CSV table of C-alpha atoms in Angstrom, one decimal:
chain,number,residue,atom,x,y,z
A,53,MET,CA,14.9,-22.0,40.9
A,54,GLU,CA,13.6,-19.6,43.2
A,55,LEU,CA,9.7,-20.5,44.3
A,56,SER,CA,7.8,-18.7,46.8
A,57,GLU,CA,6.9,-20.2,50.5
A,58,TYR,CA,3.3,-21.0,48.8
A,59,VAL,CA,4.7,-23.4,46.2
A,60,GLN,CA,7.2,-25.1,48.7
A,61,LYS,CA,4.3,-25.5,50.9
A,62,GLY,CA,2.4,-27.1,48.7
A,63,PHE,CA,5.0,-29.5,47.4
A,64,GLN,CA,5.5,-30.5,51.2
A,65,MET,CA,1.9,-31.9,51.0
A,66,LEU,CA,2.6,-33.4,48.4
A,67,ALA,CA,5.6,-35.2,49.4
A,68,ASP,CA,3.8,-37.0,51.9
A,69,PRO,CA,2.3,-40.2,51.3
A,70,GLY,CA,0.1,-40.3,54.0
A,71,SER,CA,-1.9,-37.1,52.6
A,72,PHE,CA,-1.4,-38.8,48.6
A,73,ASP,CA,-1.3,-42.1,47.6
A,74,SER,CA,0.9,-43.1,44.4
A,75,ASN,CA,-2.1,-43.0,42.3
A,76,ALA,CA,-3.6,-39.5,43.5
A,77,PHE,CA,0.2,-38.7,42.9
A,78,THR,CA,0.2,-39.5,39.9
A,79,LEU,CA,-3.6,-37.8,39.3
A,80,LEU,CA,-3.1,-35.1,40.3
A,81,LEU,CA,0.7,-34.4,38.7
A,82,ARG,CA,-1.0,-35.6,35.2
A,83,ALA,CA,-4.3,-32.8,35.8
A,84,ALA,CA,-1.6,-30.0,36.1
A,85,PHE,CA,0.0,-31.0,32.8
A,86,GLN,CA,-2.9,-30.7,31.2
A,87,SER,CA,-4.3,-27.8,32.5
A,88,LEU,CA,-1.5,-26.0,31.9
A,89,LEU,CA,-1.3,-27.3,28.0
A,90,ASP,CA,-4.3,-28.6,27.0
A,91,ALA,CA,-6.1,-25.7,25.4
A,92,GLN,CA,-9.3,-27.4,25.4
A,93,ALA,CA,-8.5,-28.2,29.5
A,94,ASP,CA,-11.9,-29.3,31.4
A,95,GLU,CA,-12.3,-27.2,34.4
A,96,ALA,CA,-13.2,-30.0,36.3
A,97,VAL,CA,-9.4,-31.5,36.0
A,98,LEU,CA,-9.5,-32.0,39.4
A,99,ASP,CA,-12.4,-33.9,39.4
A,100,HIS,CA,-11.6,-37.3,39.1
A,101,PRO,CA,-13.3,-39.6,41.5
A,102,ASP,CA,-9.7,-41.2,43.3
A,103,LEU,CA,-8.9,-37.4,43.9
A,104,LYS,CA,-12.4,-36.8,46.0
A,105,HIS,CA,-11.1,-38.2,50.0
A,106,ILE,CA,-8.4,-35.6,49.8
A,107,ASP,CA,-9.6,-32.1,51.1
A,108,PRO,CA,-10.3,-29.4,48.3
A,109,VAL,CA,-8.5,-26.7,49.5
A,110,VAL,CA,-5.1,-29.1,49.7
A,111,LEU,CA,-5.4,-30.1,46.3
A,112,LYS,CA,-6.3,-27.2,45.1
A,113,HIS,CA,-2.9,-25.5,46.6
A,114,CYS,CA,-0.7,-28.3,45.4
A,115,HIS,CA,-2.7,-28.2,41.5
A,116,THR,CA,-1.3,-24.4,42.1
A,117,ALA,CA,2.4,-25.0,43.2
A,118,ALA,CA,2.6,-28.4,40.6
A,119,ALA,CA,1.4,-25.9,37.6
A,120,THR,CA,3.7,-22.7,39.2
A,121,TYR,CA,6.5,-25.0,39.2
A,122,ILE,CA,6.2,-26.3,35.9
A,123,LEU,CA,6.1,-23.4,34.0
A,124,GLU,CA,9.1,-21.9,35.5
A,125,ALA,CA,10.7,-25.0,35.0
A,126,GLY,CA,10.2,-24.8,31.4
A,127,LYS,CA,11.0,-21.3,31.3
A,128,GLN,CA,14.5,-21.9,32.8
A,129,ARG,CA,14.6,-25.1,30.8
A,130,ALA,CA,15.8,-26.7,33.8
A,131,ASP,CA,17.1,-30.3,32.7
A,132,LYS,CA,16.8,-33.5,35.4
A,133,SER,CA,19.1,-33.1,38.1
A,134,THR,CA,18.0,-29.1,38.3
A,135,LEU,CA,14.3,-30.5,38.7
A,136,SER,CA,15.9,-33.8,41.2
A,137,THR,CA,17.2,-31.0,43.5
A,138,TYR,CA,14.5,-29.1,44.3
A,139,LEU,CA,12.2,-32.4,44.2
A,140,GLU,CA,14.3,-33.7,46.8
A,141,ASP,CA,14.8,-30.5,49.0
A,142,CYS,CA,10.8,-30.6,49.3
A,143,LYS,CA,10.9,-34.5,50.3
A,144,PHE,CA,10.3,-36.1,47.0
A,145,ASP,CA,10.8,-40.2,47.6
A,146,ARG,CA,12.7,-41.0,44.4
A,147,GLU,CA,9.5,-42.7,43.1
A,148,ARG,CA,7.5,-39.7,42.9
A,149,ILE,CA,10.6,-37.8,41.7
A,150,GLU,CA,11.3,-40.4,38.8
A,151,LEU,CA,7.1,-40.1,37.8
A,152,PHE,CA,7.8,-36.1,37.7
A,153,CYS,CA,10.6,-36.0,35.8
A,154,THR,CA,9.2,-38.2,32.8
A,155,GLU,CA,5.7,-36.1,32.8
A,156,TYR,CA,7.9,-33.5,32.1
A,157,GLN,CA,10.0,-35.0,29.8
A,158,ASN,CA,6.8,-35.4,27.8
A,159,ASN,CA,5.3,-32.6,27.7
A,160,LYS,CA,8.8,-30.4,27.7
A,161,ASN,CA,8.0,-29.5,23.9
A,162,THR,CA,4.4,-28.1,24.3
A,163,LEU,CA,5.5,-26.4,26.9
A,164,GLU,CA,8.1,-24.7,25.0
A,165,ILE,CA,6.3,-23.8,22.4
A,166,LEU,CA,3.4,-22.4,24.8
A,167,LEU,CA,6.0,-20.5,26.3
A,168,GLY,CA,7.5,-19.2,23.3
A,169,SER,CA,4.5,-17.9,21.8
A,170,ILE,CA,3.4,-15.6,24.6
A,171,GLY,CA,4.9,-11.9,24.4
A,172,ARG,CA,4.8,-8.8,22.0
A,173,SER,CA,5.7,-9.0,18.4
A,174,LEU,CA,5.8,-7.0,15.4
A,175,PRO,CA,2.7,-8.0,13.0
A,176,HIS,CA,3.3,-11.3,11.7
A,177,ILE,CA,3.0,-11.4,7.9
A,178,THR,CA,1.5,-14.8,7.1
A,179,ASP,CA,0.4,-15.1,3.4
A,180,VAL,CA,0.3,-13.1,0.1
A,181,SER,CA,-2.2,-12.8,-2.4
A,182,TRP,CA,-1.7,-11.0,-5.7
A,183,ARG,CA,-3.1,-9.3,-8.8
A,184,LEU,CA,-1.7,-8.9,-12.2
A,185,GLU,CA,-3.9,-5.9,-14.3
A,186,TYR,CA,-3.3,-4.1,-17.3
A,187,GLN,CA,-4.2,-0.5,-17.0
A,188,ILE,CA,-5.6,0.8,-20.5
A,189,LYS,CA,-7.0,4.2,-19.5
A,190,THR,CA,-8.0,6.2,-16.6
A,191,ASN,CA,-10.5,9.0,-16.9
A,192,GLN,CA,-7.8,11.4,-16.8
A,193,LEU,CA,-4.9,9.5,-18.8
A,194,HIS,CA,-5.8,7.5,-22.0
A,195,LYS,CA,-3.4,5.2,-23.9
A,196,MET,CA,-1.8,3.4,-20.4
A,197,TYR,CA,-0.7,0.1,-21.4
A,198,ARG,CA,1.2,-0.9,-18.7
A,199,PRO,CA,1.0,-4.1,-16.5
A,200,ALA,CA,0.5,-3.5,-12.6
A,201,TYR,CA,0.5,-5.7,-10.1
A,202,LEU,CA,-1.5,-5.4,-6.5
A,203,VAL,CA,-0.1,-7.4,-3.6
A,204,THR,CA,-1.7,-8.4,-0.3
A,205,LEU,CA,0.1,-9.3,2.8
A,206,ASN,CA,-1.8,-11.1,5.6
A,207,VAL,CA,-0.7,-9.6,8.7
A,208,GLU,CA,-1.2,-11.4,12.1
A,209,ASN,CA,-1.2,-9.0,15.4
A,210,THR,CA,-0.8,-11.4,18.3
A,211,ASP,CA,-1.9,-8.9,20.6
A,212,SER,CA,-5.4,-8.0,19.6
A,213,ARG,CA,-5.6,-11.4,17.7
A,214,SER,CA,-7.1,-8.9,14.5
A,215,HIS,CA,-6.0,-9.7,10.9
A,216,PRO,CA,-5.3,-6.4,9.6
A,217,GLU,CA,-4.1,-6.3,6.0
A,218,ILE,CA,-1.7,-4.1,3.6
A,219,SER,CA,-2.1,-3.8,0.0
A,220,PHE,CA,-0.1,-1.9,-2.6
A,221,SER,CA,0.4,-1.9,-5.8
A,222,CYS,CA,3.5,-2.3,-7.7
A,223,ASN,CA,4.9,-2.4,-11.0
A,224,MET,CA,6.9,-5.7,-12.5
A,225,GLU,CA,10.5,-3.7,-12.1
A,226,GLN,CA,9.6,-3.0,-8.0
A,227,LEU,CA,8.4,-6.3,-7.5
A,228,GLN,CA,12.0,-7.2,-8.7
A,229,ASP,CA,12.9,-5.0,-6.5
A,230,ILE,CA,11.0,-7.3,-3.7
A,231,LEU,CA,12.2,-9.6,-4.9
A,232,SER,CA,16.0,-9.5,-4.5
A,233,SER,CA,15.7,-8.1,-1.4
A,234,ARG,CA,14.2,-11.1,0.0
A,235,ASN,CA,16.2,-13.3,-1.5
A,236,ALA,CA,19.5,-11.9,0.1
A,237,SER,CA,17.4,-11.9,3.3
A,238,ASN,CA,16.7,-15.6,2.4
A,239,ASN,CA,20.2,-16.4,1.5
A,240,GLN,CA,21.4,-14.8,4.6
A,241,ASN,CA,19.1,-17.0,7.0
A,242,GLN,CA,20.1,-20.3,5.4
A,243,ASP,CA,23.8,-19.5,5.8
A,244,HIS,CA,23.1,-19.2,9.3
B,105,MET,CA,6.4,16.2,-6.2
B,106,CYS,CA,4.5,15.1,-3.4
B,107,GLU,CA,3.3,18.7,-2.3
B,108,ARG,CA,2.2,19.6,-5.7
B,109,LYS,CA,-0.7,21.5,-5.7
B,110,ASN,CA,-2.0,20.9,-9.1
B,111,PRO,CA,-5.3,23.4,-10.1
B,112,PHE,CA,-6.8,19.8,-11.2
B,113,ARG,CA,-6.6,18.3,-7.7
B,114,ARG,CA,-7.8,21.4,-5.4
B,115,ARG,CA,-10.6,20.3,-7.4
B,116,ALA,CA,-13.3,18.0,-6.6
B,117,ALA,CA,-15.8,18.5,-9.3
B,118,PRO,CA,-15.5,15.2,-12.0
B,119,ARG,CA,-13.8,16.2,-14.9
B,120,PRO,CA,-15.5,16.6,-18.6
B,121,THR,CA,-15.7,13.2,-19.4
B,122,GLY,CA,-16.8,13.6,-23.3
B,123,THR,CA,-13.6,14.0,-24.6
B,124,GLN,CA,-12.2,10.1,-25.5
B,125,GLY,CA,-11.5,9.6,-29.1
B,126,PRO,CA,-13.6,9.1,-31.2
B,127,GLY,CA,-13.2,12.1,-32.5
B,128,LEU,CA,-9.3,12.8,-32.1
B,129,LEU,CA,-9.0,9.1,-33.9
B,130,ARG,CA,-10.4,10.2,-36.5
B,131,ARG,CA,-8.4,12.9,-36.7
B,132,ARG,CA,-10.3,15.8,-35.5
B,133,SER,CA,-9.5,18.8,-34.1
B,134,LEU,CA,-9.7,19.8,-30.4
B,135,PHE,CA,-11.7,22.6,-30.8
B,136,ALA,CA,-13.7,20.9,-34.0
B,137,ARG,CA,-16.7,22.2,-31.7
B,138,GLY,CA,-16.3,25.3,-33.6
B,139,ARG,CA,-16.9,24.0,-36.4
B,140,ARG,CA,-20.7,22.7,-35.5
B,141,PRO,CA,-23.9,23.2,-34.4
B,142,ARG,CA,-24.2,23.5,-30.9
B,143,LYS,CA,-26.4,22.3,-28.5
B,144,GLY,CA,-27.0,24.9,-26.4
B,145,ARG,CA,-25.6,27.1,-23.4
B,146,GLY,CA,-24.0,25.6,-20.7
B,147,GLU,CA,-21.7,23.3,-22.8
B,148,GLY,CA,-18.8,25.6,-23.6
B,149,GLY,CA,-14.9,24.7,-23.1
B,150,ALA,CA,-13.2,23.4,-25.5
B,151,ALA,CA,-13.3,19.5,-26.1
B,152,ASP,CA,-13.1,16.9,-29.2
B,153,GLY,CA,-16.4,17.3,-31.9
B,154,ASN,CA,-18.3,14.5,-30.3
B,155,PRO,CA,-20.6,15.1,-26.9
B,156,PRO,CA,-18.7,18.2,-25.3
B,157,PRO,CA,-18.0,18.1,-21.2
B,158,ARG,CA,-19.9,18.8,-18.4
B,159,GLU,CA,-19.7,22.7,-17.6
B,160,ASP,CA,-19.7,21.9,-13.7
B,161,ALA,CA,-15.8,21.1,-13.5
B,162,ALA,CA,-13.0,24.0,-12.3
B,163,GLY,CA,-9.4,23.1,-13.9
B,164,PRO,CA,-9.8,22.2,-17.2
B,165,VAL,CA,-13.2,23.0,-17.9
B,166,GLY,CA,-12.6,26.5,-16.4
B,167,GLY,CA,-9.1,26.6,-18.4
B,168,ALA,CA,-11.7,25.4,-21.4
B,169,GLN,CA,-13.0,28.7,-20.9
B,170,GLY,CA,-10.4,30.2,-21.3
B,171,ALA,CA,-8.4,28.2,-24.1
B,172,PRO,CA,-11.2,29.7,-26.8
B,173,GLY,CA,-12.1,32.5,-24.9
B,174,VAL,CA,-8.7,33.9,-25.2
B,175,LEU,CA,-6.1,31.2,-27.5
B,176,ALA,CA,-8.8,30.8,-30.2
B,177,ALA,CA,-11.3,33.9,-29.1
B,178,SER,CA,-15.0,31.4,-30.1
B,179,GLY,CA,-18.0,32.7,-29.7
B,180,GLN,CA,-18.2,29.1,-27.5
B,181,HIS,CA,-18.9,30.1,-24.0
B,182,GLY,CA,-20.2,28.0,-21.3
B,183,SER,CA,-21.8,31.0,-19.5
B,184,GLY,CA,-22.1,32.7,-22.5
B,185,GLY,CA,-24.1,30.4,-24.5
B,186,ALA,CA,-23.3,31.6,-27.5
B,187,ALA,CA,-24.4,28.9,-30.1
B,188,ALA,CA,-21.4,27.9,-32.2
B,189,GLU,CA,-20.7,28.9,-35.8
B,190,GLY,CA,-19.6,27.3,-38.0
B,191,GLY,CA,-16.3,28.3,-40.0
B,192,ALA,CA,-13.4,30.5,-38.6
B,193,LEU,CA,-13.6,31.1,-34.8
B,194,ARG,CA,-13.8,35.1,-34.1
B,195,PRO,CA,-12.8,37.3,-31.2
B,196,GLY,CA,-14.6,36.3,-28.0
B,197,ARG,CA,-18.0,37.8,-28.2
B,198,GLY,CA,-19.6,35.6,-24.6
B,199,ALA,CA,-19.3,38.8,-22.6
B,200,GLY,CA,-20.7,36.6,-20.2
B,201,GLY,CA,-17.7,34.1,-19.6
B,202,PRO,CA,-14.8,34.8,-17.6
B,203,GLY,CA,-12.7,34.3,-20.6
B,204,GLY,CA,-15.0,36.6,-22.6
B,205,ARG,CA,-14.0,39.2,-21.2
B,206,GLY,CA,-10.5,39.2,-21.8
B,207,ALA,CA,-10.9,37.7,-25.3
B,208,ALA,CA,-10.6,40.1,-27.2
B,209,GLY,CA,-7.5,41.8,-26.1
B,210,ALA,CA,-6.1,38.6,-25.7
B,211,HIS,CA,-6.3,37.5,-28.9
B,212,GLY,CA,-4.9,40.3,-30.6
B,213,LEU,CA,-2.3,40.2,-27.8
B,214,LEU,CA,-1.4,36.5,-28.6
B,215,ALA,CA,-1.4,35.9,-31.8
B,216,SER,CA,1.1,39.2,-32.4
B,217,SER,CA,3.8,37.6,-30.2
B,218,VAL,CA,5.1,34.6,-30.4
B,219,ALA,CA,7.5,35.6,-27.7
B,220,VAL,CA,4.7,36.0,-25.1
B,221,VAL,CA,3.1,32.7,-26.0
B,222,ALA,CA,6.9,30.8,-25.4
B,223,GLU,CA,6.7,32.4,-22.1
B,224,PHE,CA,2.9,31.6,-21.0
B,225,GLY,CA,3.9,28.0,-22.6
B,226,ARG,CA,6.3,28.1,-20.2
B,227,ILE,CA,4.3,29.3,-17.1
B,228,ALA,CA,2.1,26.7,-18.2
B,229,VAL,CA,3.9,23.6,-18.0
B,230,GLU,CA,5.2,24.7,-14.7
B,231,PHE,CA,2.6,25.9,-13.3
B,232,LEU,CA,1.4,21.8,-14.0
B,233,ARG,CA,4.4,21.0,-12.4
B,234,ARG,CA,4.0,22.7,-8.9
B,235,GLY,CA,0.8,23.9,-9.1
B,236,SER,CA,-0.3,27.5,-10.0
B,237,ASN,CA,1.2,31.0,-8.4
B,238,PRO,CA,-0.9,33.6,-9.2
B,239,LYS,CA,1.6,36.0,-8.2
B,240,VAL,CA,3.3,35.6,-12.0
B,241,TYR,CA,-0.1,36.5,-13.3
B,242,GLU,CA,0.7,40.4,-11.7
B,243,GLY,CA,4.3,40.4,-13.4
B,244,ALA,CA,3.1,39.6,-16.9
B,245,ALA,CA,-0.2,41.4,-16.5
B,246,ARG,CA,1.9,44.4,-15.8
B,247,LYS,CA,4.7,43.8,-18.7
B,248,LEU,CA,2.0,43.5,-21.1
B,249,SER,CA,-0.1,46.6,-19.8
B,250,VAL,CA,-3.5,44.1,-19.7
B,251,SER,CA,-5.8,42.3,-16.7
B,252,SER,CA,-4.2,40.0,-15.0
B,253,ASP,CA,-7.3,38.1,-15.5
B,254,THR,CA,-6.1,37.7,-19.2
B,255,VAL,CA,-3.5,36.5,-17.9
B,256,GLN,CA,-4.4,33.5,-16.1
B,257,HIS,CA,-6.9,32.5,-18.8
B,258,GLY,CA,-4.2,33.0,-21.4
B,259,VAL,CA,-2.5,30.6,-19.3
B,260,GLU,CA,-5.1,28.4,-18.5
B,261,GLY,CA,-6.0,27.8,-21.6
B,262,LEU,CA,-2.5,26.6,-22.5
B,263,THR,CA,-2.6,24.3,-19.5
B,264,TYR,CA,-5.9,23.0,-20.9
B,265,LEU,CA,-4.4,22.4,-24.4
B,266,LEU,CA,-1.5,20.6,-23.2
B,267,THR,CA,-3.4,18.7,-20.8
B,268,GLU,CA,-5.9,17.7,-23.0
B,269,SER,CA,-3.6,16.8,-25.4
B,270,SER,CA,-1.2,14.7,-23.4
B,271,LYS,CA,-3.6,12.7,-21.8
B,272,LEU,CA,-5.3,11.5,-25.2
B,273,MET,CA,-1.6,11.0,-26.6
B,274,ILE,CA,-2.6,12.3,-29.8
B,275,SER,CA,-0.6,12.6,-32.9
B,276,GLU,CA,1.2,15.8,-34.0
B,277,LEU,CA,-1.0,15.5,-36.9
B,278,ASP,CA,-4.0,15.6,-35.1
B,279,PHE,CA,-2.3,18.7,-32.7
B,280,GLN,CA,-1.7,20.5,-35.4
B,281,ASP,CA,-5.5,20.0,-36.9
B,282,SER,CA,-6.4,21.0,-33.7
B,283,VAL,CA,-4.5,24.0,-33.5
B,284,PHE,CA,-5.1,25.0,-36.8
B,285,VAL,CA,-8.5,25.9,-36.3
B,286,LEU,CA,-7.8,29.1,-34.0
B,287,GLY,CA,-6.8,30.6,-36.1
B,288,PHE,CA,-2.8,31.5,-35.7
B,289,SER,CA,0.3,32.4,-37.4
B,290,GLU,CA,2.2,29.4,-39.0
B,291,GLU,CA,5.2,30.1,-36.4
B,292,LEU,CA,2.7,30.1,-33.3
B,293,ASN,CA,1.4,26.8,-34.3
B,294,LYS,CA,5.0,25.1,-34.7
B,295,LEU,CA,5.6,26.8,-31.2
B,296,LEU,CA,3.0,25.5,-29.7
B,297,LEU,CA,3.8,22.0,-31.6
B,298,GLN,CA,6.7,22.1,-30.1
B,299,LEU,CA,5.1,22.8,-26.1
B,300,TYR,CA,3.6,19.9,-26.8
B,301,LEU,CA,5.9,17.4,-27.9
B,302,ASP,CA,8.8,18.8,-25.6
B,303,ASN,CA,6.6,18.1,-22.6
B,304,ARG,CA,3.8,15.8,-22.6
B,305,LYS,CA,5.7,12.8,-21.4
B,306,GLU,CA,5.9,15.1,-18.4
B,307,ILE,CA,2.3,16.2,-18.6
B,308,ARG,CA,1.0,12.7,-18.5
B,309,THR,CA,3.7,11.5,-15.1
B,310,ILE,CA,1.8,14.1,-13.5
B,311,LEU,CA,-1.4,13.1,-14.7
B,312,SER,CA,-0.8,9.3,-14.0
B,313,GLU,CA,-0.9,10.7,-10.2
B,314,LEU,CA,-4.9,11.8,-10.6
B,315,SER,CA,-5.8,7.9,-10.3
B,316,PRO,CA,-7.8,6.8,-8.1
B,317,ASP,CA,-4.8,5.8,-5.6
B,318,LEU,CA,-3.9,2.4,-3.7
B,319,PRO,CA,-0.5,2.5,-1.5
B,320,SER,CA,1.8,1.8,-4.1
B,321,TYR,CA,5.3,0.9,-3.4
B,322,HIS,CA,8.5,3.0,-2.4
B,323,SER,CA,10.9,0.2,-1.3
B,324,LEU,CA,11.8,-2.2,1.1
B,325,GLU,CA,14.6,-3.0,3.9
B,326,TRP,CA,14.7,-5.7,5.8
B,327,ARG,CA,17.1,-7.4,8.9
B,328,LEU,CA,17.6,-10.9,10.0
B,329,ASP,CA,16.6,-11.3,14.1
B,330,VAL,CA,17.2,-14.2,16.3
B,331,GLN,CA,15.4,-14.1,19.5
B,332,LEU,CA,16.8,-15.1,21.9
B,333,ALA,CA,15.0,-15.0,25.1
B,334,SER,CA,12.1,-13.3,26.5
B,335,ARG,CA,10.1,-12.8,30.0
B,336,SER,CA,8.5,-16.2,29.8
B,337,LEU,CA,11.5,-18.7,28.3
B,338,ARG,CA,14.6,-18.0,28.7
B,339,GLN,CA,17.5,-19.6,25.9
B,340,GLN,CA,15.6,-19.6,22.6
B,341,ILE,CA,16.7,-19.1,19.5
B,342,LYS,CA,14.2,-18.1,17.2
B,343,PRO,CA,14.8,-16.6,13.7
B,344,SER,CA,12.5,-14.1,12.2
B,345,VAL,CA,12.9,-11.3,9.3
B,346,THR,CA,11.9,-8.0,9.9
B,347,ILE,CA,10.6,-5.9,7.5
B,348,LYS,CA,10.7,-2.1,6.6
B,349,LEU,CA,7.8,-1.5,3.8
B,350,HIS,CA,7.5,2.1,2.6
B,351,LEU,CA,4.4,2.9,0.8
B,352,ASN,CA,3.4,6.0,-0.7
B,353,GLN,CA,-0.2,7.2,-1.0
B,354,ASN,CA,-1.3,10.4,-2.4
B,355,GLY,CA,1.6,11.6,-1.7
B,356,ASP,CA,1.9,10.4,2.3
B,357,HIS,CA,4.8,8.4,2.9
B,358,ASN,CA,3.7,5.7,4.8
B,359,THR,CA,6.1,3.4,6.8
B,360,LYS,CA,5.1,-0.4,7.7
B,361,VAL,CA,7.1,-2.6,9.8
B,362,LEU,CA,5.9,-6.4,9.6
B,363,GLN,CA,7.9,-9.7,10.9
B,364,THR,CA,7.7,-12.9,9.4
B,365,ASP,CA,9.4,-16.5,9.9
B,366,PRO,CA,12.1,-18.0,7.6
B,367,ALA,CA,9.2,-20.9,6.4
B,368,THR,CA,6.9,-18.0,5.6
B,369,LEU,CA,9.2,-15.9,3.5
B,370,LEU,CA,10.2,-18.6,1.6
B,371,HIS,CA,6.5,-18.8,0.9
B,372,LEU,CA,5.7,-15.7,-0.2
B,373,VAL,CA,9.4,-15.5,-2.3
B,374,GLN,CA,7.6,-18.2,-3.7
B,375,GLN,CA,4.4,-16.1,-4.5
B,376,LEU,CA,5.3,-13.3,-5.6
B,377,GLU,CA,8.0,-15.2,-8.1
B,378,GLN,CA,4.8,-17.2,-9.5
B,379,ALA,CA,3.5,-13.2,-10.3
B,380,LEU,CA,6.0,-12.1,-11.4
B,381,GLU,CA,6.1,-15.7,-14.0
B,382,GLU,CA,2.7,-14.8,-14.9
B,383,MET,CA,3.3,-12.1,-17.1
B,384,LYS,CA,6.1,-14.1,-19.5
B,385,THR,CA,2.7,-16.4,-19.9
B,386,ASN,CA,2.1,-16.8,-23.5
B,387,HIS,CA,-1.6,-15.5,-22.5
B,388,CYS,CA,-0.6,-12.3,-20.9
B,389,ARG,CA,2.0,-12.0,-24.0
B,390,ARG,CA,-1.2,-12.2,-26.4
B,391,VAL,CA,-2.7,-9.5,-24.1
B,392,VAL,CA,0.6,-6.9,-24.4
B,393,ARG,CA,0.5,-7.2,-27.7
B,394,ASN,CA,-3.2,-7.4,-29.2
B,395,ILE,CA,-4.0,-4.5,-26.8
B,396,LYS,CA,-2.6,-0.8,-28.2
């Protein structure tokens, strides 16, 4: 994993037992994970009494470094050995490396879900509603007597967070048509 | 059928409304107007015996003015405002009405030549399919040595006759009754009936396109994808189904590309299958059986 100077320096500071004792280290680590993964993360996540004795600039630097490292590790799907290697290079002691890896393991799933949801995709269908009607006449045509379906697809757009809807009408044969293609794609899904 | 320049479609004005059925259900003629005292001017156009249509509609009523004017040469022209007279219809009198102008000549013309009417009928159907083409009027007018206006009214009248009959889906007997009052020869009546019967299905299809339109389904394509990586996360396996939905609206073709995941897809399929099942329930069957 390639990480910048800034991150390296931050980690070296973090590794130093003089600046960060065990407790502080744990707190900082947890804070880093929390600010990344917790949607309602408090901005004052670093405002813990046990961290007060550390210079705020240093605190911020280390916090940023840790967060960057976590994201990069998550992105690359780093395994334990990769993590350990890098941390060893930054002069972390055994205990801290273990702690880091455990925390990472605990939060891995959430991290991956978060990272996977970033990005553009096509409008995503979330739900469907339908209406069945029986048409009798219009002002242009009397004695129609045919059933028709109005189908509405609820669609979600990842970037704009808008929820447009797509509505269309179709008759019974067309609905059968839609279903047979959907079923085909379903079967393909299951086969693979 | 996308670029149909249907004369009806061009006009924004509302169509004559008083044309539906009790009159026809009781087997009155489409042109029954000729038999009853009229309410006054501005109520021209052929329709069933009941409240006459408004005159503001352009297409069909323009044709309606033409229809009685030319085919039946009744005295009823909206702008002419001649009061109705019971009984037999006469050659057009309302010289003010556009139909009136060519009416007298056209009446004699049409009544005498079945072949001409057959030709006009063919032109009328063609216009319903593809939109009107004034050049055809010129050609026909020259051949018959009448003004092209007359030809136009004749064709418009036939168009109106056909669309009204197809719209209301009247029976043969009703159609014959309607045409009978126009006072044409037996042969001509038979020809008109045949024209109606041959073309009514197609005309109904054309008319059904004029109803208020929601986008309607055309076709659907799908594709199964698996996302392997993205900028923010490597080594993924994320299956998704990409769907291209083709929709039609007012003749425009629209496509929408959408995506969904397999779980949602299952849900969608379930819901839509339920929708189809509904049609087969007792309730729906009863409704369909009883509304006829």
